[in-house]
Tab-separated table of C-alpha atoms in Angstrom:
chain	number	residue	atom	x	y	z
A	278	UNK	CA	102.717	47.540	130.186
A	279	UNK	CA	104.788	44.677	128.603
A	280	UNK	CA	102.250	44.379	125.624
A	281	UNK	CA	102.645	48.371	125.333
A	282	UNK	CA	106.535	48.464	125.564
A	283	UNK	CA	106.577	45.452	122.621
A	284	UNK	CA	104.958	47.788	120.536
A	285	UNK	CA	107.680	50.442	120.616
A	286	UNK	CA	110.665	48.249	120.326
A	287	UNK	CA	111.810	45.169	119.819
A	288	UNK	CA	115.645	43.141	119.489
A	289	UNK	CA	117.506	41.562	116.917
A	290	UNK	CA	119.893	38.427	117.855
A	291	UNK	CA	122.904	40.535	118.175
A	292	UNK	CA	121.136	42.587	120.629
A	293	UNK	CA	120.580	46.106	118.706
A	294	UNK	CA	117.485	47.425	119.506
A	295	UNK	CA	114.817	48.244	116.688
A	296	UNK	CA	111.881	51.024	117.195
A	297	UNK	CA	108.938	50.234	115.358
A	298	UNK	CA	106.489	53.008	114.701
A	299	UNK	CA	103.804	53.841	117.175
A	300	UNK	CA	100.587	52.482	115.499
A	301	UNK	CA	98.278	55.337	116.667
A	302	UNK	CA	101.286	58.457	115.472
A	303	UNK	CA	99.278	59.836	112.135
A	304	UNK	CA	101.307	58.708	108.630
A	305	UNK	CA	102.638	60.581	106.341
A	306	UNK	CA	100.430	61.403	103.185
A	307	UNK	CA	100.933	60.081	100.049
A	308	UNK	CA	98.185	62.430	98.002
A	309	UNK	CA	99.762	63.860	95.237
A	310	UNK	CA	101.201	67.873	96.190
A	311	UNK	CA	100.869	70.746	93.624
A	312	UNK	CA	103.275	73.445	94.705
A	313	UNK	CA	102.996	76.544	93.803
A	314	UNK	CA	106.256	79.533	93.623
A	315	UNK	CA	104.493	83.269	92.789
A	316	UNK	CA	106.585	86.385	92.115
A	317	UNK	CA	106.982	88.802	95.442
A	318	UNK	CA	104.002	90.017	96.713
A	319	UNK	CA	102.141	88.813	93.578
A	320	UNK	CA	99.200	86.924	95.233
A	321	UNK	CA	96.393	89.330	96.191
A	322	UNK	CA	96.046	91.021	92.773
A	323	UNK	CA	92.838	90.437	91.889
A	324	UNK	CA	94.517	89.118	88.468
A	325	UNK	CA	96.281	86.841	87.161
A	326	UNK	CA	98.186	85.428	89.931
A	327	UNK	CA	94.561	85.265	91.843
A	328	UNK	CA	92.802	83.457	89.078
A	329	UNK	CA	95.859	80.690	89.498
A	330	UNK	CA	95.425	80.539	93.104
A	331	UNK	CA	91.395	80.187	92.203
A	332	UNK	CA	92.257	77.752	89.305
A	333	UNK	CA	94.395	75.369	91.537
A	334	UNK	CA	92.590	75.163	94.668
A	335	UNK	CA	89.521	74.620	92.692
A	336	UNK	CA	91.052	71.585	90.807
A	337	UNK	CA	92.534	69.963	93.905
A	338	UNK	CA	89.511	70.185	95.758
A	339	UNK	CA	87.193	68.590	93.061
A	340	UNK	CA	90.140	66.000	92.766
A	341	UNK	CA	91.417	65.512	96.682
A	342	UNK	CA	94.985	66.712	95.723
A	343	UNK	CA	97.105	68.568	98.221
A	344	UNK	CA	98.701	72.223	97.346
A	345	UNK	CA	100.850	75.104	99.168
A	346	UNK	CA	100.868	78.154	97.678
A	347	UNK	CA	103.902	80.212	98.402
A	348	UNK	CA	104.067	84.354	97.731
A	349	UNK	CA	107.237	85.571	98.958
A	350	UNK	CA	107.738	88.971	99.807
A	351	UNK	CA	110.583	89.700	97.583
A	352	UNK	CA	112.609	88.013	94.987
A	353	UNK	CA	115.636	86.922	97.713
A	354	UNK	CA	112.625	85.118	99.779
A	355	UNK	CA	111.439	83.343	96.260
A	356	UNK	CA	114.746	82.115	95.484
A	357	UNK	CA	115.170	80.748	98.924
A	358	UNK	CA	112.048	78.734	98.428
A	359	UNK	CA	112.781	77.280	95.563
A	360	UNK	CA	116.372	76.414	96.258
A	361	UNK	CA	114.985	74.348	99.317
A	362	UNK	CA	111.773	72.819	97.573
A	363	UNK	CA	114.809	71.682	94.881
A	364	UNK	CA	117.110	70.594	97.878
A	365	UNK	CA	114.289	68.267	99.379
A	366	UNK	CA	113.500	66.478	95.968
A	367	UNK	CA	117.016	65.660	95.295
A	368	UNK	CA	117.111	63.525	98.770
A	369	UNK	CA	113.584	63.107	98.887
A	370	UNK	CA	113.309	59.326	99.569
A	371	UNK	CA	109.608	58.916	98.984
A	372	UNK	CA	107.305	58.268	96.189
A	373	UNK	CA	104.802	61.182	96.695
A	374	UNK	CA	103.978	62.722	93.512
A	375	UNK	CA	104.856	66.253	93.288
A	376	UNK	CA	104.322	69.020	90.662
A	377	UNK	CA	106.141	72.776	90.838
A	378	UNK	CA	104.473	75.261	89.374
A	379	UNK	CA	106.537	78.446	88.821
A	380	UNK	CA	104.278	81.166	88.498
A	381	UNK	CA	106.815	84.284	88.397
A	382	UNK	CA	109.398	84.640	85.321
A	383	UNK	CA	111.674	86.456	87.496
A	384	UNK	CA	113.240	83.193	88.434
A	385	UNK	CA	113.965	82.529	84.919
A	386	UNK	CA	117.424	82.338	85.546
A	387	UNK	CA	117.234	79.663	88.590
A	388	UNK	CA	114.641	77.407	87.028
A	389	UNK	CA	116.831	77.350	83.829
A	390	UNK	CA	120.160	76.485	85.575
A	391	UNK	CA	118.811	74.312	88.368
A	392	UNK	CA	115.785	72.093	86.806
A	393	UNK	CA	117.672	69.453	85.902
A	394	UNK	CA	118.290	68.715	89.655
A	395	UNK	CA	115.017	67.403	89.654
A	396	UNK	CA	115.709	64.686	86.997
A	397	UNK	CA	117.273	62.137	89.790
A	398	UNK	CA	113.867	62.178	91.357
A	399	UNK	CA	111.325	60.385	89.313
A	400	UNK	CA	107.947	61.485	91.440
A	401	UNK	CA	108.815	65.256	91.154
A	402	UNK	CA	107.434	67.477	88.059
A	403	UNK	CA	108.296	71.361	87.135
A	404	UNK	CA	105.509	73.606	85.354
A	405	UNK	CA	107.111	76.794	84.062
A	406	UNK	CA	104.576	79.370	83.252
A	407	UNK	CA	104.420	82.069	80.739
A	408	UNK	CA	108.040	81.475	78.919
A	409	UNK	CA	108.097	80.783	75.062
A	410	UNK	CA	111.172	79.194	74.769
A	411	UNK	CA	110.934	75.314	76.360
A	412	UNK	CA	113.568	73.860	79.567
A	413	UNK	CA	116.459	71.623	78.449
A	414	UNK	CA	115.928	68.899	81.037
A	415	UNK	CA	113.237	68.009	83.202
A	416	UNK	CA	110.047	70.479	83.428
A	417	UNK	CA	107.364	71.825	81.443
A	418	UNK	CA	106.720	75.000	80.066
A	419	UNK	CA	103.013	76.812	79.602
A	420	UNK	CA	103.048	80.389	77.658
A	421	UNK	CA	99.449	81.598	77.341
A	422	UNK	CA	99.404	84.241	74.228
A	423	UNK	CA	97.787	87.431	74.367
A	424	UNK	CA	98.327	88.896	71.092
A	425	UNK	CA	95.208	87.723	69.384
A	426	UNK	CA	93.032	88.548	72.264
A	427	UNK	CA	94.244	91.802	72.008
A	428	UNK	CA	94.923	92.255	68.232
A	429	UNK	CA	90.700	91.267	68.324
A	430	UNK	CA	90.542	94.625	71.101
A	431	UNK	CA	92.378	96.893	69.173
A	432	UNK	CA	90.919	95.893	65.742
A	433	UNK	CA	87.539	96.855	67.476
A	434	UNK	CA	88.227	99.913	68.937
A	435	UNK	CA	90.010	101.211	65.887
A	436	UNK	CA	86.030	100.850	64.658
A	437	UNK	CA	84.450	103.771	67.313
A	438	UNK	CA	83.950	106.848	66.702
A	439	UNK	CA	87.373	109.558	67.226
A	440	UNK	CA	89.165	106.449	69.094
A	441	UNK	CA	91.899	108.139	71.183
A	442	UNK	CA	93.757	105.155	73.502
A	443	UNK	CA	96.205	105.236	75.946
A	444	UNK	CA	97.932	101.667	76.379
A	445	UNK	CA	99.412	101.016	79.536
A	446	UNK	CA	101.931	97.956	80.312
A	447	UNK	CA	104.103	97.034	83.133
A	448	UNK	CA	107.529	96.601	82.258
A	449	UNK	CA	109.435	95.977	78.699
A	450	UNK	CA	110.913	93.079	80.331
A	451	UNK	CA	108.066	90.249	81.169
A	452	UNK	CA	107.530	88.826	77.492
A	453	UNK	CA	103.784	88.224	78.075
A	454	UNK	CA	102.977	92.125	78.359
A	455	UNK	CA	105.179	93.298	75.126
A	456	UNK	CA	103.128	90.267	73.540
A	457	UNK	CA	99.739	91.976	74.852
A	458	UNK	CA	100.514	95.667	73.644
A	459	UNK	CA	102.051	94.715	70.485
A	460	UNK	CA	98.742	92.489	69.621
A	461	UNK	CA	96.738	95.815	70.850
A	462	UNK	CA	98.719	98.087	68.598
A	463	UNK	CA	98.662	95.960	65.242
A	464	UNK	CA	95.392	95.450	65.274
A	465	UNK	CA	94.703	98.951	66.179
A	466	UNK	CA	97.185	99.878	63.531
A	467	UNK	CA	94.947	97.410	61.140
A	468	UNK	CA	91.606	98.828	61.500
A	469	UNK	CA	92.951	102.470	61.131
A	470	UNK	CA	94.022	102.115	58.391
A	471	UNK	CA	90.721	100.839	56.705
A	472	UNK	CA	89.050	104.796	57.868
A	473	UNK	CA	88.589	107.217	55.786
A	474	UNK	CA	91.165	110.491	56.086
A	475	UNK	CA	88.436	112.495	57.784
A	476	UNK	CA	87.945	110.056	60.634
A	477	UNK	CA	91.443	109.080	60.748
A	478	UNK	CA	92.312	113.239	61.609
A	479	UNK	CA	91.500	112.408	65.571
A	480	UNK	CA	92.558	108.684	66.167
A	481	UNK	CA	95.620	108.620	68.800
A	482	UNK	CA	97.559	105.592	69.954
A	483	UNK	CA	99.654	106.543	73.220
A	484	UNK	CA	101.873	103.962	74.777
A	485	UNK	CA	103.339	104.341	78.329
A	486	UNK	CA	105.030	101.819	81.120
A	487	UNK	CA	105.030	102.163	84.060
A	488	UNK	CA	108.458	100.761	84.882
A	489	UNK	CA	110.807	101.797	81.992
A	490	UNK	CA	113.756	99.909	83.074
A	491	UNK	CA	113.080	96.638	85.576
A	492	UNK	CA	110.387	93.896	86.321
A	493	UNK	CA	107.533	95.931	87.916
A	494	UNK	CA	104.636	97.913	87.171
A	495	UNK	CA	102.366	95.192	88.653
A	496	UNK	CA	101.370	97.859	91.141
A	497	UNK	CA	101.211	101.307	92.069
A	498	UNK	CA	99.668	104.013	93.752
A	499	UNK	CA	96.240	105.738	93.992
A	500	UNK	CA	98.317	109.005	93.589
A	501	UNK	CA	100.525	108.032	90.851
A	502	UNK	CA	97.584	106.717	88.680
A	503	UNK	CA	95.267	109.782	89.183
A	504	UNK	CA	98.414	111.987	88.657
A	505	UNK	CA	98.914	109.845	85.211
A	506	UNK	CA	95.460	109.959	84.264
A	507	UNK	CA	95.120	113.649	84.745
A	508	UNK	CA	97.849	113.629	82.046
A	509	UNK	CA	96.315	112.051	79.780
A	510	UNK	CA	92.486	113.169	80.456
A	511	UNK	CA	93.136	116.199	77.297
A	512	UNK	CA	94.364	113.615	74.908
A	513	UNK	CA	92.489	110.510	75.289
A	514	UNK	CA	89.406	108.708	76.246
A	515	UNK	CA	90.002	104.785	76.567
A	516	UNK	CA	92.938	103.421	79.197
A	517	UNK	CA	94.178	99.380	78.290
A	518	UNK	CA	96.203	98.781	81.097
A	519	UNK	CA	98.222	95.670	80.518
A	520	UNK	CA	100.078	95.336	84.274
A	521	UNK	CA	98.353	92.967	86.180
A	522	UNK	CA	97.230	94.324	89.696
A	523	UNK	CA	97.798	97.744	88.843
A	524	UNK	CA	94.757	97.914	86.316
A	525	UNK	CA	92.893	97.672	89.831
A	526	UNK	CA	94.516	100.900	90.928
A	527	UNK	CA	93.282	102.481	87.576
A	528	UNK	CA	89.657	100.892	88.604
A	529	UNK	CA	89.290	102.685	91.845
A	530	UNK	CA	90.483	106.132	90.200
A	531	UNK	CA	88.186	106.109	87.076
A	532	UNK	CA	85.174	107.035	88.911
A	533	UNK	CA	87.271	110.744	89.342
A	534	UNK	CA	88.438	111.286	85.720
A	535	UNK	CA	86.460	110.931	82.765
A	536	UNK	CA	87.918	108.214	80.968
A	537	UNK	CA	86.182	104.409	79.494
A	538	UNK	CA	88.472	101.262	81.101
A	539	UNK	CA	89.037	97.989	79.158
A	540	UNK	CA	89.028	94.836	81.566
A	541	UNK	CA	92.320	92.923	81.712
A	542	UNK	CA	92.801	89.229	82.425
A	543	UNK	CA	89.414	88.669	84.025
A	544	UNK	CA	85.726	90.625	83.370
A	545	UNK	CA	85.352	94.136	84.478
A	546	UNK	CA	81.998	93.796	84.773
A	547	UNK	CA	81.265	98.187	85.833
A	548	UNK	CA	79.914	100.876	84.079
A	549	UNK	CA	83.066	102.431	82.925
A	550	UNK	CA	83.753	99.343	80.447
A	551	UNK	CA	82.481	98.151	76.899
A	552	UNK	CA	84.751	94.888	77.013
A	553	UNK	CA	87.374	93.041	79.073
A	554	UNK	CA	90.159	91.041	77.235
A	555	UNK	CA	89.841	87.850	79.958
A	556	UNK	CA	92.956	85.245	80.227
A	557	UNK	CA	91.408	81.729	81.351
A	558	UNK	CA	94.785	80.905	83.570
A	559	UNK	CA	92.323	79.225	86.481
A	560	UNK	CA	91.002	76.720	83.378
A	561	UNK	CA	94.615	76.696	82.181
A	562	UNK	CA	95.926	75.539	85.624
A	563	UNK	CA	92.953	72.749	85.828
A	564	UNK	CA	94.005	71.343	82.642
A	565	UNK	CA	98.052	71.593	83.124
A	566	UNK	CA	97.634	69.411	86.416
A	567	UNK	CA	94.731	66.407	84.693
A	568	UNK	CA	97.919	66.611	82.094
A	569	UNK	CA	100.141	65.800	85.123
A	570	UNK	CA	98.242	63.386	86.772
A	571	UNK	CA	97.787	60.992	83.645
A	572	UNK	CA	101.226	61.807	82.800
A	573	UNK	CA	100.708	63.431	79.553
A	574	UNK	CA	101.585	66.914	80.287
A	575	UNK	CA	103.158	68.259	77.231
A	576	UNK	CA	106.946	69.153	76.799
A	577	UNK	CA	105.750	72.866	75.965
A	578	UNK	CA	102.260	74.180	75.204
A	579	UNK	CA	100.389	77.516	73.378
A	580	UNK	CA	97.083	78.275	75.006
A	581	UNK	CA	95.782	81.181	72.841
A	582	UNK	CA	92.998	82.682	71.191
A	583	UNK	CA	92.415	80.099	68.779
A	584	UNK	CA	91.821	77.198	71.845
A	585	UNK	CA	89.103	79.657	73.845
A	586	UNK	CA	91.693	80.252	76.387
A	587	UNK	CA	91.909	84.121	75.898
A	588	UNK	CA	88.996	86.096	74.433
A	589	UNK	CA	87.373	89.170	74.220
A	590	UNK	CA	84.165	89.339	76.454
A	591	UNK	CA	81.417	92.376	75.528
A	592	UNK	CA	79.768	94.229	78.472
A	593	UNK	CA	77.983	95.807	76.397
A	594	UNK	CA	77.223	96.765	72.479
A	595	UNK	CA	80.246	98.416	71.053
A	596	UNK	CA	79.219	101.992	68.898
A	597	UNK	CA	81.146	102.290	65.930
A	598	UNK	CA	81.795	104.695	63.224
A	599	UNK	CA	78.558	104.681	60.884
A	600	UNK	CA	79.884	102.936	57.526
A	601	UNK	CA	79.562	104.802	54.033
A	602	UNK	CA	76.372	105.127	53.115
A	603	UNK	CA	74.910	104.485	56.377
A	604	UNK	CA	71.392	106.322	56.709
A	605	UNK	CA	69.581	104.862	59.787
A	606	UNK	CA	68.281	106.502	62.794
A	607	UNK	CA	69.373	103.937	65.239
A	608	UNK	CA	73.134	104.420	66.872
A	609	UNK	CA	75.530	101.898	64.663
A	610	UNK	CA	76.944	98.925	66.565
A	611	UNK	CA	79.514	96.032	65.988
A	612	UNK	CA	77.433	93.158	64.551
A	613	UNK	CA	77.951	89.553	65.577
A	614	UNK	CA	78.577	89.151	61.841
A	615	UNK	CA	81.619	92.066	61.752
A	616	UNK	CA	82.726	90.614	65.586
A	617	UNK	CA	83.327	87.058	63.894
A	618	UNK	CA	85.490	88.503	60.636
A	619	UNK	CA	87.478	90.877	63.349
A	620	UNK	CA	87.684	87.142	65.438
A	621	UNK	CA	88.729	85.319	62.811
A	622	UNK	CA	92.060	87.581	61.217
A	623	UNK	CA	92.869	87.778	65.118
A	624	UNK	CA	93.451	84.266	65.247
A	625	UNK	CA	95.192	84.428	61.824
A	626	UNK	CA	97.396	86.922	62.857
A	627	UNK	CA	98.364	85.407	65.914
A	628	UNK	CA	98.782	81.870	64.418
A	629	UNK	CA	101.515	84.242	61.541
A	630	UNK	CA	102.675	85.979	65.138
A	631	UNK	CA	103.442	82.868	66.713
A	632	UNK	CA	105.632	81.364	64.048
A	633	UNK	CA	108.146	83.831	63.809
């Protein structure tokens, strides 16, 4: 019992008493902790946000790194997190190395007012994801374009027969989906132009959101996407939906109205689709955090079309307008000779896109 009670406490000269730690109560870890901050209810999409979650957990497993992945269920709860993951690193005491990843640009506001909080901790790291413009102060910032990927899209299905699409996006507000649609509609824009007036007389570009005025569209309805495709069902054939979980909505509905689906941030891999514009943000998220963990991670980074990390995956061969002259007996398709000129100008253009 003596030997025992030694163990939990001992005394100085003057008396005070000293606990010492109780050699069988489990330490604290010291693994490096990726954190990660989602926008409400944004896990569970099937998306984007999923193919982070995938991305991260799949990196700190092969690399024995801890994570918590946090998906509030509304903006309020967000904000709360984050103000408390800030408060802790500003008194952390610790060397534990820590990276934030903030996965939803409706904080924009906090990180940019509040990341330099983090600068009196040395251990703790901020990744900021889909912004353009870079943090002043501590924290990195990730913005993974989508205009070539889907100036490539729209460049190609401005080649098909009478193409009549309706492009769907979110919100005017998250930066990444104006990027997509206005990628979509120049290169749409690019390859109608090269038709003839005869085939040009039934081409139709329709553009809708599906929030006019705020930060959602992410998800909606069975109802309200049958009721919007029964709209459209006169007018057009093809449906780009640019809005993250919501394409999944338009997914379960197409099987009831007649219309061809492009894929959106990961493979669509059904019947109803020729191609899926794909967004590698589970690769992008492996490579961020090896960045962070050599302590390289760049000050602000472009992961585009040009580096592999967006592309345009075929399901199948896509059918296009016969050229002039053509006289065979077999449908017309793309060839992987016209796919790699239509490649090519989409990585021009979004190289020219990215400058201004």
């Amino acid at each position: 019992m003596f030997a025992a009670m030694l163990l939990l406490f001992s005394c100085t000269k003057e008396g005070d008493t000293i606990y010492l730690p109780d050699p069988n109560e489990e330490k604290a870890s010291t693994v490096p902790l990726v954190t990660v901050i989602y926008d409400a209810n944004a896990l569970g999409d099937r998306s984007y946000n999923d193919l982070i979650y995938e991305g991260i957990e799949r990196t700190a497993l092969e690399l024995g790194l801890r994570t918590m992945q946090q998906s509030p269920r509304s903006y309020d709860e967000g904000l709360q997190y984050l103000e408390m993951l800030f408060r802790q690193m500003e008194t952390a005491r610790d060397s534990v190395h820590r990276l934030f990843i903030v996965a939803g640009t409706s904080y924009d506001e906090f990180i940019r007012n509040n990341n330099k909080r983090l600068e009196v901790n040395p251990y703790a790291d901020l990744l900021y994801l889909e912004t353009y413009v870079p943090l002043e102060g501590k924290g990195s910032t990730l913005f993974m374009p989508y205009y070539g990927a889907m100036y490539e899209a729209g460049r190609m299905d401005a080649m098909t027969e009478y193409p009549r699409v309706m492009l769907v996006g979110a919100n005017r507000q998250t930066e990444a989906v104006v990027d997509a649609l206005q990628g979509y509609q120049d290169g749409f824009e690019a390859g109608i132009r090269l038709l003839t007036e005869r085939q040009n007389r039934r081409t139709r570009l329709g553009i809708t959101w599906l929030d006019e005025t705020g930060n959602g569209g992410f998800s909606i309805a069975d109802t309200t996407a049958l009721h919007l495709m029964w709209q459209w069902e006169d007018d057009y054939d093809l449906i780009v939906p640019v809005c993250g979980g919501a394409f999944n909505t338009f997914a379960r509905m197409v099987s009831l109205v007649p219309f061809s689906l492009s894929g959106i941030d990961y493979f669509f891999d059904s019947y109803y689709s020729c191609y899926s514009v794909v967004k590698h943000v589970d690769r992008a998220m492996d490579n961020c955090i090896r960045q962070w963990l050599s302590g390289n991670i760049p000050k602000h980074q472009l992961l585009g079309l040009a580096s592999g990390y967006t592309e345009v995956i075929l399901r199948k061969p896509v059918i296009i307008w016969p050229p002039e002259g053509y006289e065979g007996n077999v449908v017309p398709t793309l060839t992987a000779e016209m796919r790699q000129v239509i490649h090519e100008e989409a990585v021009r253009k979004e190289e020219e896109h990215e400058k201004k």
